[in-house]
Amino acid sequence: MKLYMKPGACSLASHIALREVGAAFDLDQVDTDKKITASGSDYRRVNAKGYVPALELDSGEVLTEGASILQYIADTNPGSGLAPAAGSVERARLQEHLNYTASELHKAFNPFFRAGVSDADKQSAGRAVAQKFDYVETLLADGRTHLLGSAFTVADAYLFVVSNWANFVGIDLGNWPKLKAFVERVAARPTTQAALRAEGLA
């Protein structure tokens, strides 16, 4: 398999998940501005959407959208425990958390990473992110160590990556101590550390 990625982007979650299941895969870094891969190919021929991640399977088929890729990795490695069984309430909860991270939290961060965004717009984005973090903090208030309880899942990988962006845009995670502790827990996992090193981030 080949994971098309950009260091520290949401593709990091898929990278972590691949390491969690012990998959054999290559990395191809994407310049998302120029739409060119490190291997010199036109990334739009891989993913017409132009953004990461994309996962090229051994069959040559390409999957896109991080939440979908994460579930595929978990489902094709059922012994990993990265996702509850399909059809269970727990699986619906996993999808709930993946969707929230994608459509609410990830989206709220977008202005920080767009060129030409005003300081006022970034301040507004910061307030939006804070509201999303408030919700996650309430989820973790019951003492759970991960989104679904004690077990690490692909939803945790995604939440970790997006929440960790706070450290790069001037948002103090210390305002959400339970979320900060969660980010630190996931960051300490050997697979996370390996992925960060491979992406030049540790």
C-alpha atoms as a PDB file:
ATOM      1  CA  MET A   1       0.000   0.000   0.000  1.00  0.00           C
ATOM      2  CA  LYS A   2       0.979   3.624  -0.358  1.00  0.00           C
ATOM      3  CA  LEU A   3      -0.203   6.461   1.858  1.00  0.00           C
ATOM      4  CA  TYR A   4      -0.185   9.894   0.268  1.00  0.00           C
ATOM      5  CA  MET A   5       0.391  12.336   3.097  1.00  0.00           C
ATOM      6  CA  LYS A   6       1.611  15.721   4.255  1.00  0.00           C
ATOM      7  CA  PRO A   7       3.583  15.948   7.531  1.00  0.00           C
ATOM      8  CA  GLY A   8       1.324  16.777  10.454  1.00  0.00           C
ATOM      9  CA  ALA A   9      -1.820  16.991   8.337  1.00  0.00           C
ATOM     10  CA  CYS A  10      -4.910  14.881   8.987  1.00  0.00           C
ATOM     11  CA  SER A  11      -3.199  12.092   7.010  1.00  0.00           C
ATOM     12  CA  LEU A  12      -1.112  11.524  10.148  1.00  0.00           C
ATOM     13  CA  ALA A  13      -4.106   9.723  11.664  1.00  0.00           C
ATOM     14  CA  SER A  14      -4.111   7.166   8.839  1.00  0.00           C
ATOM     15  CA  HIS A  15      -0.335   6.858   9.198  1.00  0.00           C
ATOM     16  CA  ILE A  16      -0.707   6.065  12.905  1.00  0.00           C
ATOM     17  CA  ALA A  17      -3.461   3.522  12.211  1.00  0.00           C
ATOM     18  CA  LEU A  18      -1.337   1.737   9.602  1.00  0.00           C
ATOM     19  CA  ARG A  19       1.449   1.412  12.154  1.00  0.00           C
ATOM     20  CA  GLU A  20      -1.023   0.207  14.796  1.00  0.00           C
ATOM     21  CA  VAL A  21      -1.962  -2.768  12.600  1.00  0.00           C
ATOM     22  CA  GLY A  22       1.600  -3.459  11.488  1.00  0.00           C
ATOM     23  CA  ALA A  23       0.785  -2.851   7.820  1.00  0.00           C
ATOM     24  CA  ALA A  24       3.412  -2.813   5.089  1.00  0.00           C
ATOM     25  CA  PHE A  25       3.171   0.539   3.326  1.00  0.00           C
ATOM     26  CA  ASP A  26       5.126   3.311   1.667  1.00  0.00           C
ATOM     27  CA  LEU A  27       4.749   7.036   2.218  1.00  0.00           C
ATOM     28  CA  ASP A  28       4.572   9.583  -0.588  1.00  0.00           C
ATOM     29  CA  GLN A  29       4.600  13.183   0.560  1.00  0.00           C
ATOM     30  CA  VAL A  30       2.310  15.597  -1.267  1.00  0.00           C
ATOM     31  CA  ASP A  31       2.845  19.282  -1.938  1.00  0.00           C
ATOM     32  CA  THR A  32      -0.813  20.195  -1.665  1.00  0.00           C
ATOM     33  CA  ASP A  33      -0.223  23.674  -3.099  1.00  0.00           C
ATOM     34  CA  LYS A  34       1.430  22.423  -6.282  1.00  0.00           C
ATOM     35  CA  LYS A  35      -0.481  19.101  -6.277  1.00  0.00           C
ATOM     36  CA  ILE A  36       2.764  17.209  -6.874  1.00  0.00           C
ATOM     37  CA  THR A  37       3.990  14.168  -4.968  1.00  0.00           C
ATOM     38  CA  ALA A  38       7.534  13.693  -3.715  1.00  0.00           C
ATOM     39  CA  SER A  39       7.944  11.024  -6.381  1.00  0.00           C
ATOM     40  CA  GLY A  40       7.176  13.700  -8.988  1.00  0.00           C
ATOM     41  CA  SER A  41       3.712  12.677 -10.123  1.00  0.00           C
ATOM     42  CA  ASP A  42       0.585  14.783 -10.547  1.00  0.00           C
ATOM     43  CA  TYR A  43      -1.323  14.119  -7.340  1.00  0.00           C
ATOM     44  CA  ARG A  44      -4.636  14.977  -8.967  1.00  0.00           C
ATOM     45  CA  ARG A  45      -4.292  11.778 -10.975  1.00  0.00           C
ATOM     46  CA  VAL A  46      -4.308   9.930  -7.651  1.00  0.00           C
ATOM     47  CA  ASN A  47      -6.933  12.036  -5.902  1.00  0.00           C
ATOM     48  CA  ALA A  48      -8.870  14.552  -7.984  1.00  0.00           C
ATOM     49  CA  LYS A  49      -9.806  16.389  -4.780  1.00  0.00           C
ATOM     50  CA  GLY A  50      -6.183  17.418  -4.403  1.00  0.00           C
ATOM     51  CA  TYR A  51      -5.885  16.984  -0.646  1.00  0.00           C
ATOM     52  CA  VAL A  52      -4.577  14.272   1.656  1.00  0.00           C
ATOM     53  CA  PRO A  53      -4.883  11.536   2.687  1.00  0.00           C
ATOM     54  CA  ALA A  54      -5.249   9.000  -0.081  1.00  0.00           C
ATOM     55  CA  LEU A  55      -4.484   5.324   0.379  1.00  0.00           C
ATOM     56  CA  GLU A  56      -3.494   3.294  -2.658  1.00  0.00           C
ATOM     57  CA  LEU A  57      -4.279  -0.352  -2.052  1.00  0.00           C
ATOM     58  CA  ASP A  58      -2.273  -3.300  -3.331  1.00  0.00           C
ATOM     59  CA  SER A  59      -4.969  -3.750  -5.975  1.00  0.00           C
ATOM     60  CA  GLY A  60      -4.276  -0.242  -7.286  1.00  0.00           C
ATOM     61  CA  GLU A  61      -7.624   1.062  -6.047  1.00  0.00           C
ATOM     62  CA  VAL A  62      -7.421   4.389  -4.207  1.00  0.00           C
ATOM     63  CA  LEU A  63      -9.398   5.360  -1.115  1.00  0.00           C
ATOM     64  CA  THR A  64      -9.827   8.993  -0.050  1.00  0.00           C
ATOM     65  CA  GLU A  65     -11.263  10.839   2.974  1.00  0.00           C
ATOM     66  CA  GLY A  66      -9.534  10.243   6.278  1.00  0.00           C
ATOM     67  CA  ALA A  67     -12.522   8.898   8.205  1.00  0.00           C
ATOM     68  CA  SER A  68     -13.201   6.337   5.477  1.00  0.00           C
ATOM     69  CA  ILE A  69      -9.559   5.260   5.281  1.00  0.00           C
ATOM     70  CA  LEU A  70      -9.387   4.881   9.061  1.00  0.00           C
ATOM     71  CA  GLN A  71     -12.434   2.595   9.109  1.00  0.00           C
ATOM     72  CA  TYR A  72     -11.041   0.560   6.213  1.00  0.00           C
ATOM     73  CA  ILE A  73      -7.757   0.008   8.068  1.00  0.00           C
ATOM     74  CA  ALA A  74      -9.637  -1.054  11.195  1.00  0.00           C
ATOM     75  CA  ASP A  75     -12.103  -3.296   9.349  1.00  0.00           C
ATOM     76  CA  THR A  76      -9.423  -5.125   7.398  1.00  0.00           C
ATOM     77  CA  ASN A  77      -7.568  -5.785  10.650  1.00  0.00           C
ATOM     78  CA  PRO A  78     -10.369  -6.853  13.006  1.00  0.00           C
ATOM     79  CA  GLY A  79      -7.977  -8.281  15.568  1.00  0.00           C
ATOM     80  CA  SER A  80      -6.451  -4.851  16.118  1.00  0.00           C
ATOM     81  CA  GLY A  81      -9.392  -3.602  18.182  1.00  0.00           C
ATOM     82  CA  LEU A  82      -9.246  -0.266  16.367  1.00  0.00           C
ATOM     83  CA  ALA A  83     -13.003  -0.284  15.749  1.00  0.00           C
ATOM     84  CA  PRO A  84     -16.000  -2.034  17.335  1.00  0.00           C
ATOM     85  CA  ALA A  85     -17.986  -4.546  15.305  1.00  0.00           C
ATOM     86  CA  ALA A  86     -20.168  -3.229  12.505  1.00  0.00           C
ATOM     87  CA  GLY A  87     -23.806  -2.941  13.524  1.00  0.00           C
ATOM     88  CA  SER A  88     -23.069  -2.365  17.204  1.00  0.00           C
ATOM     89  CA  VAL A  89     -23.980   0.783  19.110  1.00  0.00           C
ATOM     90  CA  GLU A  90     -20.285   1.165  19.876  1.00  0.00           C
ATOM     91  CA  ARG A  91     -19.527   1.226  16.154  1.00  0.00           C
ATOM     92  CA  ALA A  92     -22.114   3.959  15.680  1.00  0.00           C
ATOM     93  CA  ARG A  93     -20.391   5.887  18.480  1.00  0.00           C
ATOM     94  CA  LEU A  94     -17.060   5.490  16.676  1.00  0.00           C
ATOM     95  CA  GLN A  95     -18.597   6.915  13.513  1.00  0.00           C
ATOM     96  CA  GLU A  96     -20.185   9.691  15.545  1.00  0.00           C
ATOM     97  CA  HIS A  97     -16.773  10.720  16.869  1.00  0.00           C
ATOM     98  CA  LEU A  98     -15.104  10.433  13.462  1.00  0.00           C
ATOM     99  CA  ASN A  99     -17.812  12.573  11.881  1.00  0.00           C
ATOM    100  CA  TYR A 100     -17.628  15.190  14.628  1.00  0.00           C
ATOM    101  CA  THR A 101     -13.874  15.470  14.292  1.00  0.00           C
ATOM    102  CA  ALA A 102     -14.134  15.744  10.502  1.00  0.00           C
ATOM    103  CA  SER A 103     -17.118  18.026  10.073  1.00  0.00           C
ATOM    104  CA  GLU A 104     -16.855  20.202  13.173  1.00  0.00           C
ATOM    105  CA  LEU A 105     -13.384  20.292  14.723  1.00  0.00           C
ATOM    106  CA  HIS A 106     -11.269  19.813  11.590  1.00  0.00           C
ATOM    107  CA  LYS A 107     -13.401  22.327   9.699  1.00  0.00           C
ATOM    108  CA  ALA A 108     -13.072  24.875  12.507  1.00  0.00           C
ATOM    109  CA  PHE A 109      -9.277  24.826  12.138  1.00  0.00           C
ATOM    110  CA  ASN A 110      -9.326  25.463   8.386  1.00  0.00           C
ATOM    111  CA  PRO A 111      -8.912  29.282   8.505  1.00  0.00           C
ATOM    112  CA  PHE A 112      -5.579  28.869  10.301  1.00  0.00           C
ATOM    113  CA  PHE A 113      -4.148  27.024   7.317  1.00  0.00           C
ATOM    114  CA  ARG A 114      -5.462  29.153   4.465  1.00  0.00           C
ATOM    115  CA  ALA A 115      -3.312  31.853   2.893  1.00  0.00           C
ATOM    116  CA  GLY A 116      -4.494  35.435   3.174  1.00  0.00           C
ATOM    117  CA  VAL A 117      -6.821  34.922   6.139  1.00  0.00           C
ATOM    118  CA  SER A 118      -7.137  38.028   8.321  1.00  0.00           C
ATOM    119  CA  ASP A 119      -6.255  38.109  12.007  1.00  0.00           C
ATOM    120  CA  ALA A 120      -9.924  38.773  12.768  1.00  0.00           C
ATOM    121  CA  ASP A 121     -10.928  35.619  10.927  1.00  0.00           C
ATOM    122  CA  LYS A 122      -8.287  33.636  12.797  1.00  0.00           C
ATOM    123  CA  GLN A 123      -9.604  34.985  16.092  1.00  0.00           C
ATOM    124  CA  SER A 124     -13.090  33.914  15.066  1.00  0.00           C
ATOM    125  CA  ALA A 125     -11.739  30.471  14.145  1.00  0.00           C
ATOM    126  CA  GLY A 126     -10.064  30.269  17.541  1.00  0.00           C
ATOM    127  CA  ARG A 127     -13.399  30.848  19.244  1.00  0.00           C
ATOM    128  CA  ALA A 128     -15.005  28.156  17.075  1.00  0.00           C
ATOM    129  CA  VAL A 129     -12.260  25.679  17.925  1.00  0.00           C
ATOM    130  CA  ALA A 130     -12.672  26.491  21.615  1.00  0.00           C
ATOM    131  CA  GLN A 131     -16.373  25.639  21.438  1.00  0.00           C
ATOM    132  CA  LYS A 132     -15.562  22.273  19.835  1.00  0.00           C
ATOM    133  CA  PHE A 133     -12.908  21.601  22.467  1.00  0.00           C
ATOM    134  CA  ASP A 134     -15.456  22.419  25.190  1.00  0.00           C
ATOM    135  CA  TYR A 135     -17.606  19.565  23.901  1.00  0.00           C
ATOM    136  CA  VAL A 136     -14.720  17.093  23.816  1.00  0.00           C
ATOM    137  CA  GLU A 137     -13.761  18.101  27.347  1.00  0.00           C
ATOM    138  CA  THR A 138     -17.261  17.188  28.541  1.00  0.00           C
ATOM    139  CA  LEU A 139     -16.946  13.789  26.846  1.00  0.00           C
ATOM    140  CA  LEU A 140     -13.740  13.069  28.718  1.00  0.00           C
ATOM    141  CA  ALA A 141     -15.106  14.400  32.027  1.00  0.00           C
ATOM    142  CA  ASP A 142     -16.329  10.951  33.098  1.00  0.00           C
ATOM    143  CA  GLY A 143     -12.750   9.738  33.411  1.00  0.00           C
ATOM    144  CA  ARG A 144     -12.506   7.741  30.189  1.00  0.00           C
ATOM    145  CA  THR A 145      -9.012   7.614  28.728  1.00  0.00           C
ATOM    146  CA  HIS A 146     -10.185   7.373  25.113  1.00  0.00           C
ATOM    147  CA  LEU A 147     -13.302   8.338  23.192  1.00  0.00           C
ATOM    148  CA  LEU A 148     -14.968   4.943  23.548  1.00  0.00           C
ATOM    149  CA  GLY A 149     -13.675   4.183  27.010  1.00  0.00           C
ATOM    150  CA  SER A 150     -10.365   2.511  27.776  1.00  0.00           C
ATOM    151  CA  ALA A 151      -9.518   1.153  24.315  1.00  0.00           C
ATOM    152  CA  PHE A 152      -7.657   3.125  21.638  1.00  0.00           C
ATOM    153  CA  THR A 153      -9.526   3.331  18.324  1.00  0.00           C
ATOM    154  CA  VAL A 154      -9.102   5.057  14.982  1.00  0.00           C
ATOM    155  CA  ALA A 155     -11.347   7.853  16.291  1.00  0.00           C
ATOM    156  CA  ASP A 156      -8.690   8.619  18.894  1.00  0.00           C
ATOM    157  CA  ALA A 157      -6.000   8.813  16.215  1.00  0.00           C
ATOM    158  CA  TYR A 158      -8.014  11.398  14.295  1.00  0.00           C
ATOM    159  CA  LEU A 159      -8.957  13.443  17.362  1.00  0.00           C
ATOM    160  CA  PHE A 160      -5.318  13.453  18.491  1.00  0.00           C
ATOM    161  CA  VAL A 161      -4.028  14.791  15.193  1.00  0.00           C
ATOM    162  CA  VAL A 162      -6.589  17.581  14.887  1.00  0.00           C
ATOM    163  CA  SER A 163      -6.459  18.583  18.557  1.00  0.00           C
ATOM    164  CA  ASN A 164      -2.670  18.693  18.444  1.00  0.00           C
ATOM    165  CA  TRP A 165      -2.877  21.443  15.806  1.00  0.00           C
ATOM    166  CA  ALA A 166      -3.715  23.757  18.706  1.00  0.00           C
ATOM    167  CA  ASN A 167      -0.031  23.683  19.626  1.00  0.00           C
ATOM    168  CA  PHE A 168       0.870  25.193  16.247  1.00  0.00           C
ATOM    169  CA  VAL A 169      -1.741  27.957  15.986  1.00  0.00           C
ATOM    170  CA  GLY A 170      -1.447  29.546  19.410  1.00  0.00           C
ATOM    171  CA  ILE A 171      -4.358  27.838  21.184  1.00  0.00           C
ATOM    172  CA  ASP A 172      -3.462  26.750  24.718  1.00  0.00           C
ATOM    173  CA  LEU A 173      -4.645  23.178  25.283  1.00  0.00           C
ATOM    174  CA  GLY A 174      -4.128  23.796  28.995  1.00  0.00           C
ATOM    175  CA  ASN A 175      -7.588  25.395  28.962  1.00  0.00           C
ATOM    176  CA  TRP A 176      -8.950  21.864  28.441  1.00  0.00           C
ATOM    177  CA  PRO A 177      -6.933  19.728  30.868  1.00  0.00           C
ATOM    178  CA  LYS A 178      -8.662  16.436  30.080  1.00  0.00           C
ATOM    179  CA  LEU A 179      -8.214  16.947  26.354  1.00  0.00           C
ATOM    180  CA  LYS A 180      -4.596  17.956  26.886  1.00  0.00           C
ATOM    181  CA  ALA A 181      -3.991  14.769  28.874  1.00  0.00           C
ATOM    182  CA  PHE A 182      -5.652  12.760  26.088  1.00  0.00           C
ATOM    183  CA  VAL A 183      -3.375  14.335  23.464  1.00  0.00           C
ATOM    184  CA  GLU A 184      -0.337  13.574  25.606  1.00  0.00           C
ATOM    185  CA  ARG A 185      -1.456   9.944  26.074  1.00  0.00           C
ATOM    186  CA  VAL A 186      -1.893   9.337  22.369  1.00  0.00           C
ATOM    187  CA  ALA A 187       1.343  11.183  21.579  1.00  0.00           C
ATOM    188  CA  ALA A 188       3.213   8.800  23.873  1.00  0.00           C
ATOM    189  CA  ARG A 189       2.061   5.663  22.025  1.00  0.00           C
ATOM    190  CA  PRO A 190       4.982   3.954  20.252  1.00  0.00           C
ATOM    191  CA  THR A 191       3.091   3.943  16.952  1.00  0.00           C
ATOM    192  CA  THR A 192       2.409   7.661  17.214  1.00  0.00           C
ATOM    193  CA  GLN A 193       6.035   8.355  18.006  1.00  0.00           C
ATOM    194  CA  ALA A 194       7.136   6.226  15.037  1.00  0.00           C
ATOM    195  CA  ALA A 195       4.745   8.057  12.700  1.00  0.00           C
ATOM    196  CA  LEU A 196       5.903  11.462  13.959  1.00  0.00           C
ATOM    197  CA  ARG A 197       9.544  10.504  13.429  1.00  0.00           C
ATOM    198  CA  ALA A 198       8.822   9.215   9.929  1.00  0.00           C
ATOM    199  CA  GLU A 199       7.159  12.542   9.079  1.00  0.00           C
ATOM    200  CA  GLY A 200      10.050  14.552  10.509  1.00  0.00           C
ATOM    201  CA  LEU A 201       7.996  15.846  13.416  1.00  0.00           C
ATOM    202  CA  ALA A 202       9.865  14.225  16.326  1.00  0.00           C
END
